[in-house]
CSV table of C-alpha atoms in Angstrom, one decimal:
chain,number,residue,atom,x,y,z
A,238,UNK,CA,8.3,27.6,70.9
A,239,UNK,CA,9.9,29.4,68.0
A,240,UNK,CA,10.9,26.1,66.2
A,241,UNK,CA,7.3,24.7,66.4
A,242,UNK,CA,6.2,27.9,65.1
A,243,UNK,CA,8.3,27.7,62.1
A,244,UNK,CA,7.5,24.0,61.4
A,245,UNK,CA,4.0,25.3,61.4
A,246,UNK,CA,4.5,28.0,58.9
A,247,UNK,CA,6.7,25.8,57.1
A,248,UNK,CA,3.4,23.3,57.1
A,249,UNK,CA,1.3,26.4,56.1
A,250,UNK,CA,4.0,26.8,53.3
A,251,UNK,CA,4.5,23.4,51.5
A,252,UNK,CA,3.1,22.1,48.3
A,253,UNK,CA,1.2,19.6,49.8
A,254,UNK,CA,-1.9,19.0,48.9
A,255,UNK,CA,-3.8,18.6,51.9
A,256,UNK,CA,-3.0,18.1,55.2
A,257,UNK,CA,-6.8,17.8,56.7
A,258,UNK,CA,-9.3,17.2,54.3
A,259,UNK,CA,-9.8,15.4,51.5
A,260,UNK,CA,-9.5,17.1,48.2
A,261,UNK,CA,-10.9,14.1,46.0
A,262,UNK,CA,-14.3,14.4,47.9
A,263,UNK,CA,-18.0,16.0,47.0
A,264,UNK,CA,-17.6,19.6,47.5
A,265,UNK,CA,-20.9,21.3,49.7
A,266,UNK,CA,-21.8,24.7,49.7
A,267,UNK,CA,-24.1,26.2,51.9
A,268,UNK,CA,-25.2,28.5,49.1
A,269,UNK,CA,-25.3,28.1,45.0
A,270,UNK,CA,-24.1,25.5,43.3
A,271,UNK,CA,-20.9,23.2,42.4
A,272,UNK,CA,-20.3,22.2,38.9
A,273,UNK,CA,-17.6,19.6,39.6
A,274,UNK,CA,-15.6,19.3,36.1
A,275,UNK,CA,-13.5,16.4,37.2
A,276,UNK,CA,-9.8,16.0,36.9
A,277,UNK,CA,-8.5,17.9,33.6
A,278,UNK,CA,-5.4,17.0,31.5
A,279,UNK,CA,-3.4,19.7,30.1
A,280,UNK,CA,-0.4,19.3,27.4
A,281,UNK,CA,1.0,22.7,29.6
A,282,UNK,CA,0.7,21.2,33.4
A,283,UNK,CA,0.0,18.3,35.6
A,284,UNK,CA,-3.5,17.1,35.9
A,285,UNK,CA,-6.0,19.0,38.6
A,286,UNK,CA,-9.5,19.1,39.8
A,287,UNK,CA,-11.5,22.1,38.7
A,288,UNK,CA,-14.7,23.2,40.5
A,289,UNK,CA,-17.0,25.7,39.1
A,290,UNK,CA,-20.0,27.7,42.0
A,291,UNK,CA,-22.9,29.1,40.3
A,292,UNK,CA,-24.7,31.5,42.5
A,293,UNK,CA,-28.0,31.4,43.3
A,294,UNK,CA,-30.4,31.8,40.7
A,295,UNK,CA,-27.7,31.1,38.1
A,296,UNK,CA,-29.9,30.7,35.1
A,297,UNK,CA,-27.9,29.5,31.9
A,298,UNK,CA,-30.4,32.0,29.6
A,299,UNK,CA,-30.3,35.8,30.4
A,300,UNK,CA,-27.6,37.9,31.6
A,301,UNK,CA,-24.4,37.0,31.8
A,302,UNK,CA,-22.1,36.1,34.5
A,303,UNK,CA,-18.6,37.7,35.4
A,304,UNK,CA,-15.5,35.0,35.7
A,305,UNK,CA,-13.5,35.0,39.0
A,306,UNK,CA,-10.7,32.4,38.4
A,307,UNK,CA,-8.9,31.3,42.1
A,308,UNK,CA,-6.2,29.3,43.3
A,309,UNK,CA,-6.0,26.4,45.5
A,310,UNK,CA,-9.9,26.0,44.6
A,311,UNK,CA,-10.5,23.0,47.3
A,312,UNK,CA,-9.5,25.5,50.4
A,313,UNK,CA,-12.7,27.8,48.6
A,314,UNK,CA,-15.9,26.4,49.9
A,315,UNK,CA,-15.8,23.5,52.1
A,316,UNK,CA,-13.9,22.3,55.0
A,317,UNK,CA,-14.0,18.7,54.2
A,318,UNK,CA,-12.0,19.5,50.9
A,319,UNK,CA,-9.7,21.8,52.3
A,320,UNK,CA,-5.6,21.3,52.9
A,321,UNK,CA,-6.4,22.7,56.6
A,322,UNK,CA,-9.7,22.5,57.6
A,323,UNK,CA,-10.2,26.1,57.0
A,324,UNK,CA,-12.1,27.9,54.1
A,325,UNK,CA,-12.4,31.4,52.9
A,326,UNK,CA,-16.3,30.5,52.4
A,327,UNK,CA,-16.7,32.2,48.7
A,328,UNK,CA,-19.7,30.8,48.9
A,329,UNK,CA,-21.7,32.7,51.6
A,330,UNK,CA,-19.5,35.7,51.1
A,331,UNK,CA,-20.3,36.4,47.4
A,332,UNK,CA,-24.0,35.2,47.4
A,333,UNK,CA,-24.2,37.7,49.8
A,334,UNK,CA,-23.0,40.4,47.9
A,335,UNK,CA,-24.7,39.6,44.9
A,336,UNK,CA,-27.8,39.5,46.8
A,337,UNK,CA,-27.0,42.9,48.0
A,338,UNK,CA,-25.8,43.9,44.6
A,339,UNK,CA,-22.1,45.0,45.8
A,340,UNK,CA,-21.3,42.6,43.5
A,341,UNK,CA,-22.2,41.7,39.8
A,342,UNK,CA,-23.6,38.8,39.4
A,343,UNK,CA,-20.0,36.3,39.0
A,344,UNK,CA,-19.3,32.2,38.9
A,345,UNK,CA,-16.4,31.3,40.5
A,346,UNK,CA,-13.9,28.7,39.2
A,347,UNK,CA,-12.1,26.7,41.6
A,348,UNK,CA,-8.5,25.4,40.4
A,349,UNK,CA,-7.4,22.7,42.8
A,350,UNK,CA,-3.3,22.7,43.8
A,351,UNK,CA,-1.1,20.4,43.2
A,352,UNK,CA,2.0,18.9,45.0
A,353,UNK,CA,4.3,21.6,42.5
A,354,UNK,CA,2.4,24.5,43.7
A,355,UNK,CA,5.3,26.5,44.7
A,356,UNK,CA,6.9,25.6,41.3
A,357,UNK,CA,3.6,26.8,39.2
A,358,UNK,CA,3.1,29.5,41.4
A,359,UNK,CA,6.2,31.5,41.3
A,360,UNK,CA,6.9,33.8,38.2
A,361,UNK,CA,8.9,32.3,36.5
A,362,UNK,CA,10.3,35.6,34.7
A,363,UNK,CA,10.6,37.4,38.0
A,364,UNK,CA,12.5,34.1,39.2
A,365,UNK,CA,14.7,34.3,36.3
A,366,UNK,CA,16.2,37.5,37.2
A,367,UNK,CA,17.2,36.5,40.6
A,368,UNK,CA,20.7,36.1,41.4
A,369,UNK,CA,22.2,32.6,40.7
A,370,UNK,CA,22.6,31.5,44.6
A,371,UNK,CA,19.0,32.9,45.2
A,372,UNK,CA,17.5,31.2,42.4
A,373,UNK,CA,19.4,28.1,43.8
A,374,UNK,CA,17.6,28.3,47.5
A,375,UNK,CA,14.0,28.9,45.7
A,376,UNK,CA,14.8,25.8,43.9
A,377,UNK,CA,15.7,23.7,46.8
A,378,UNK,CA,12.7,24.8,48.6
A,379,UNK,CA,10.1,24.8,45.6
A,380,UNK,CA,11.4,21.3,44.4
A,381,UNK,CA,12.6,22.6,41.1
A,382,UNK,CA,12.4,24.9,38.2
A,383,UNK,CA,9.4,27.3,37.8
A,384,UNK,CA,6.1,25.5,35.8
A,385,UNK,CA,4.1,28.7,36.2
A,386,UNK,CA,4.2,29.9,32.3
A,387,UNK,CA,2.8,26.4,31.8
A,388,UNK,CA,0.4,26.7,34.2
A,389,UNK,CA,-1.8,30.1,33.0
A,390,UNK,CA,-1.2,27.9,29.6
A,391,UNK,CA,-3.4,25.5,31.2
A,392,UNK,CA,-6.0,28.1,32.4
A,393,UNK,CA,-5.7,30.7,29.2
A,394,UNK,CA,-5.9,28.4,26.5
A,395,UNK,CA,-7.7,25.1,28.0
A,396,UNK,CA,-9.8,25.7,31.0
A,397,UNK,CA,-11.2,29.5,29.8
A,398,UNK,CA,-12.5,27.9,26.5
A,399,UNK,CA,-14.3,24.9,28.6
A,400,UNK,CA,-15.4,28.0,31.0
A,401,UNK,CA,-16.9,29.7,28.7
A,402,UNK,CA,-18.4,27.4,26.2
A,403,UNK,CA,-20.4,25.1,29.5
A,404,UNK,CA,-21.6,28.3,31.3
A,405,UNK,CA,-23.6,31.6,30.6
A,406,UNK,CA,-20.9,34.2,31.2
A,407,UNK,CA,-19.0,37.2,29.5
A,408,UNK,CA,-15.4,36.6,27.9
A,409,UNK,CA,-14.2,40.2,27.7
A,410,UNK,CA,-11.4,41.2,30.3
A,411,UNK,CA,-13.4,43.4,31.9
A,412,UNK,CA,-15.3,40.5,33.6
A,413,UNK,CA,-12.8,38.4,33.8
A,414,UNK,CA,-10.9,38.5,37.3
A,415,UNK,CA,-8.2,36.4,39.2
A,416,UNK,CA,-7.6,35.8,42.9
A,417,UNK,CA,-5.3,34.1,45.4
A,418,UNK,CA,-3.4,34.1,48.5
A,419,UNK,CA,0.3,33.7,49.5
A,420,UNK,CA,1.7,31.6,46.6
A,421,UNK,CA,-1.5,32.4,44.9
A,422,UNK,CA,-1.4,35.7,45.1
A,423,UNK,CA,2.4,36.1,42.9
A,424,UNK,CA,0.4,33.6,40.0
A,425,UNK,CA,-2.3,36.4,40.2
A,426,UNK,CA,-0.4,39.0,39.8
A,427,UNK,CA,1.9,37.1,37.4
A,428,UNK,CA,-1.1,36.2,35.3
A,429,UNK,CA,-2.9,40.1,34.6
A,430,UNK,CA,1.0,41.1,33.7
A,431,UNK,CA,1.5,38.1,31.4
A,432,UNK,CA,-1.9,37.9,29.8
A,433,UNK,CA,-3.4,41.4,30.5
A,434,UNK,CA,-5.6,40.5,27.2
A,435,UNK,CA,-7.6,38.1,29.1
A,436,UNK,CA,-7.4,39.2,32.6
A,437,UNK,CA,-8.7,42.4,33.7
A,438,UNK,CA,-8.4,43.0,37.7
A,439,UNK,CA,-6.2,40.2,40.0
A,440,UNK,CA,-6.5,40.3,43.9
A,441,UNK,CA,-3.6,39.3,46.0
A,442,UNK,CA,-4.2,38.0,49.4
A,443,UNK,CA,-1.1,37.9,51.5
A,444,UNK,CA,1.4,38.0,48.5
A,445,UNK,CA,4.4,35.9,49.8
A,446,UNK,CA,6.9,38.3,48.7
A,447,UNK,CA,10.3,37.2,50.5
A,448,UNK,CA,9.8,33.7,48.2
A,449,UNK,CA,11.1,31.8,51.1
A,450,UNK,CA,11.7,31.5,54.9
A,451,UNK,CA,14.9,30.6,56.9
A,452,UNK,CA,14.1,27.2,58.6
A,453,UNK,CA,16.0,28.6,61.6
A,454,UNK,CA,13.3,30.9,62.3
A,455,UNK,CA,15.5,33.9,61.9
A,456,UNK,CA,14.1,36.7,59.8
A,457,UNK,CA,15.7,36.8,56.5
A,458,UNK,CA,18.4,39.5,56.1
A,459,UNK,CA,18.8,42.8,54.6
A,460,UNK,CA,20.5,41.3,51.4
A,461,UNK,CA,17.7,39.2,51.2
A,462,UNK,CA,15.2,41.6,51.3
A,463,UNK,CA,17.0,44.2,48.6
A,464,UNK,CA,17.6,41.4,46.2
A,465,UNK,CA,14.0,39.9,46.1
A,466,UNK,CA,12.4,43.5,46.3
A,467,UNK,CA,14.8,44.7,43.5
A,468,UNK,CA,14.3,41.3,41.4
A,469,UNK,CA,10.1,42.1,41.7
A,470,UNK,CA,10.9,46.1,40.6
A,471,UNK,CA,12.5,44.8,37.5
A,472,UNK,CA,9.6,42.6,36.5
A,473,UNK,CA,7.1,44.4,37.3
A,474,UNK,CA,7.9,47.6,36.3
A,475,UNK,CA,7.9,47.1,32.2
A,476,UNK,CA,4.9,44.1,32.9
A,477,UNK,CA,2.3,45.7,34.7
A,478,UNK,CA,-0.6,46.4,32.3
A,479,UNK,CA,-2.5,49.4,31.3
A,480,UNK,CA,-4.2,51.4,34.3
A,481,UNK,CA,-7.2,52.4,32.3
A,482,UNK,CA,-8.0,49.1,31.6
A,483,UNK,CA,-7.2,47.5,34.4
A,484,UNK,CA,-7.7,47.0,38.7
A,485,UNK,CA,-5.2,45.4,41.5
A,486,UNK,CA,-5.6,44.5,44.7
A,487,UNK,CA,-3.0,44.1,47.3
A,488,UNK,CA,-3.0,43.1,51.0
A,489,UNK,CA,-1.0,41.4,53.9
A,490,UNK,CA,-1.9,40.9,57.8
A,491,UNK,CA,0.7,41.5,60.3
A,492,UNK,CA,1.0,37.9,62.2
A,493,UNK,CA,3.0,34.9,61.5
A,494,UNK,CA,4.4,34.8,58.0
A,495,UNK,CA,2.2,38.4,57.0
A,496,UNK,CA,4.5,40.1,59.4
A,497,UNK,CA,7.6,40.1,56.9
A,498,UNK,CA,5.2,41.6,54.3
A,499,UNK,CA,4.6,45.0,54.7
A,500,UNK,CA,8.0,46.1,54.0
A,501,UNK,CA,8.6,44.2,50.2
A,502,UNK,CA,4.8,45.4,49.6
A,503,UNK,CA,5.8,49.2,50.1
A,504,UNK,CA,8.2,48.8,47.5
A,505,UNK,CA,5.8,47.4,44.9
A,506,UNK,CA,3.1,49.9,45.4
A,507,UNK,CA,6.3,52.6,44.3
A,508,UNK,CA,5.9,50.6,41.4
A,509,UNK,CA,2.4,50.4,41.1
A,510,UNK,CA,2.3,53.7,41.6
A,511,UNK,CA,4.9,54.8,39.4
A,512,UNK,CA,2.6,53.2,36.3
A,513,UNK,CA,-0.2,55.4,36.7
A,514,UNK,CA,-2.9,53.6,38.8
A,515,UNK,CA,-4.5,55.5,41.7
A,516,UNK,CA,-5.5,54.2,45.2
A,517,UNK,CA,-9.0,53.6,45.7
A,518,UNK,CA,-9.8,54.1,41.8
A,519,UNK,CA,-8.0,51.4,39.9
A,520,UNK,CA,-6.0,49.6,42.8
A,521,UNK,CA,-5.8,49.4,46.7
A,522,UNK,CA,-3.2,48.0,48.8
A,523,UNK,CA,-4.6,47.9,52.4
A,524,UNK,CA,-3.2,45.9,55.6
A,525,UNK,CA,-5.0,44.6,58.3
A,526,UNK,CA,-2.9,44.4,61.8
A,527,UNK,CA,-3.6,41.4,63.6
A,528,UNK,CA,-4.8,39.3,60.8
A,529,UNK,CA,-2.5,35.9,60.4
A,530,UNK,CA,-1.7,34.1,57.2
A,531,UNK,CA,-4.5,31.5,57.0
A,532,UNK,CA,-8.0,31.3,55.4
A,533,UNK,CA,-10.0,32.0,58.5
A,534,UNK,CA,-8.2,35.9,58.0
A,535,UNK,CA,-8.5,35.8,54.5
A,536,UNK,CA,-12.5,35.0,54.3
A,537,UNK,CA,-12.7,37.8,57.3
A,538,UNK,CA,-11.7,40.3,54.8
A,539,UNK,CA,-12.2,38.6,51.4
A,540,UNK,CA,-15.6,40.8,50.7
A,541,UNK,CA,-13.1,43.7,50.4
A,542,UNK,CA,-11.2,42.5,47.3
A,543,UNK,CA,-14.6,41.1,45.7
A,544,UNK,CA,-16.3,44.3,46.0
A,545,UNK,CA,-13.2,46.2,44.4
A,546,UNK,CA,-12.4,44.3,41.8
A,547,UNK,CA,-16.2,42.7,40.8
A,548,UNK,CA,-18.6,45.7,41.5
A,549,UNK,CA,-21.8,45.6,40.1
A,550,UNK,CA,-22.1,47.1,36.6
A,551,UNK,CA,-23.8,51.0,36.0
A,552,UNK,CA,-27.3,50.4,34.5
């Protein structure tokens, strides 16, 4: 039982594109619209499919729109596209809330994964700092070096400027917000450090801390827990930006691979802390017992972080 379990989280885990659905098909929404911008080239990172959902009513003239960049965009709307027949549903969720104004009125950009996810996903500054034999296990298990400063290149200085030039929306940081899960969650968080300019609130879904998992099923150690927490104290403390300026998000379940979470996220929010921001005003770090690592818990609870981070704007 406990070795099927692991190959299953081990499943959940790999850079695979998809494992169910297929991510080169028509993406359907039940509400709003797709923009589908095709499969971009970047001098910084591989090529990916990027999707863009307008809510509805989306009118290119008027108002403008807030940003929300997220990760692993075909596991955002529709099942058909997604890497395990599961989505978080961003599309009824935030129509919703837009409709019910807890949210300003936001397009969503959709950033397909690729088979290096776990190399563009993991900070590569944080993952520099990691002690040699460490760095040598995330390697073995990512499939190489880290791409990620190459990847926010691709989204910072190629995919923002097509962003904003095709679609009616602000550019200021203020309105400008990324999100993800697991993986996606440490590119989040690595992007609003690295480019705090550009980005001005990142949630973070089920933030895979520990970097990896022990194939025997074992939990991992005590030494392995001090030297990833003490390897994400040194990064973050000097890189997390300006409180007044900016909002985080943090949470974790307590099933399957959430369950080693809570512990590695205490010791960040010391961090967080330590900079200034201030649960429930500029950041929130909330767990949810029961809730597992997969999209079905993450759209349960994803109107949380939308509402924090996006809400709508005083008149």
């Amino acid at each position: 039982m406990i070795k099927r379990l692991i190959a299953a989280l081990f499943l959940m885990f790999a850079p695979a594109q998809a494992l169910a659905g297929d991510a080169t098909g028509p993406v359907h929404v039940s509400a709003g619209t797709i923009v589908d911008l095709g499969v971009l080239k970047s001098k910084y990172a591989d090529p990916r499919r990027v999707v863009v959902w307008l809510p509805p009513g989306y009118s290119r003239r008027g108002p403008k729109y807030a940003v929300l960049y997220m990760h692993d965009g075909q596991n955002l709307f529709d099942k058909a596209t997604a890497g395990y027949g599961m989505e978080w549903e961003i599309d009824e969720h935030l129509s919703q809330l837009i409709a019910d104004k807890k949210v300003r009125p936001t397009i969503v950009v959709g950033i397909w994964n690729t088979p290096k996810r776990l190399q563009e996903y993991v900070p590569s500054k944080a993952f520099a700092t990691l002690p040699p034999d460490y760095r040598g296990k995330v390697k073995a298990l990512y499939g190489g070096d880290p791409l990620s400063d190459g990847y926010l290149k691709f989204i910072v200085r190629e995919l923002r400027p097509i962003v904003d030039r095709k679609f009616n929306v602000k550019t200021d940081r203020a309105n400008t917000v990324i999100m993800g899960s697991s993986m996606g969650s440490l590119i989040s968080l690595y992007a609003i450090d690295e480019y705090p300019q550009v980005f001005g609130g990142a949630g973070m879904m089920s933030t895979h801390w520990p970097l990896v998992i022990n194939p025997d099923g074992k939990p991992l150690g005590e030494q392995d827990y001090e030297v990833v927490s003490s390897t994400f104290e040194r990064y973050l403390a000097p890189a997390l930006p300006n409180p007044s300026t900016h909002k985080l998000y943090f949470d974790h379940g307590s099933e399957t691979l959430d369950a080693a979470y809570q512990r590695y996220q205490d010791r960040v929010d010391m961090v967080v802390a330590k900079r200034g921001y201030t649960q429930g005003l500029n950041w929130l770090t909330k767990s949810f017992p029961g809730q597992k690592h997969n999209e079905i818990s993450w759209a349960s609870r994803v109107d949380i972080p939308l509402t924090f981070l996006l809400p709508p704007l005083p008149r």
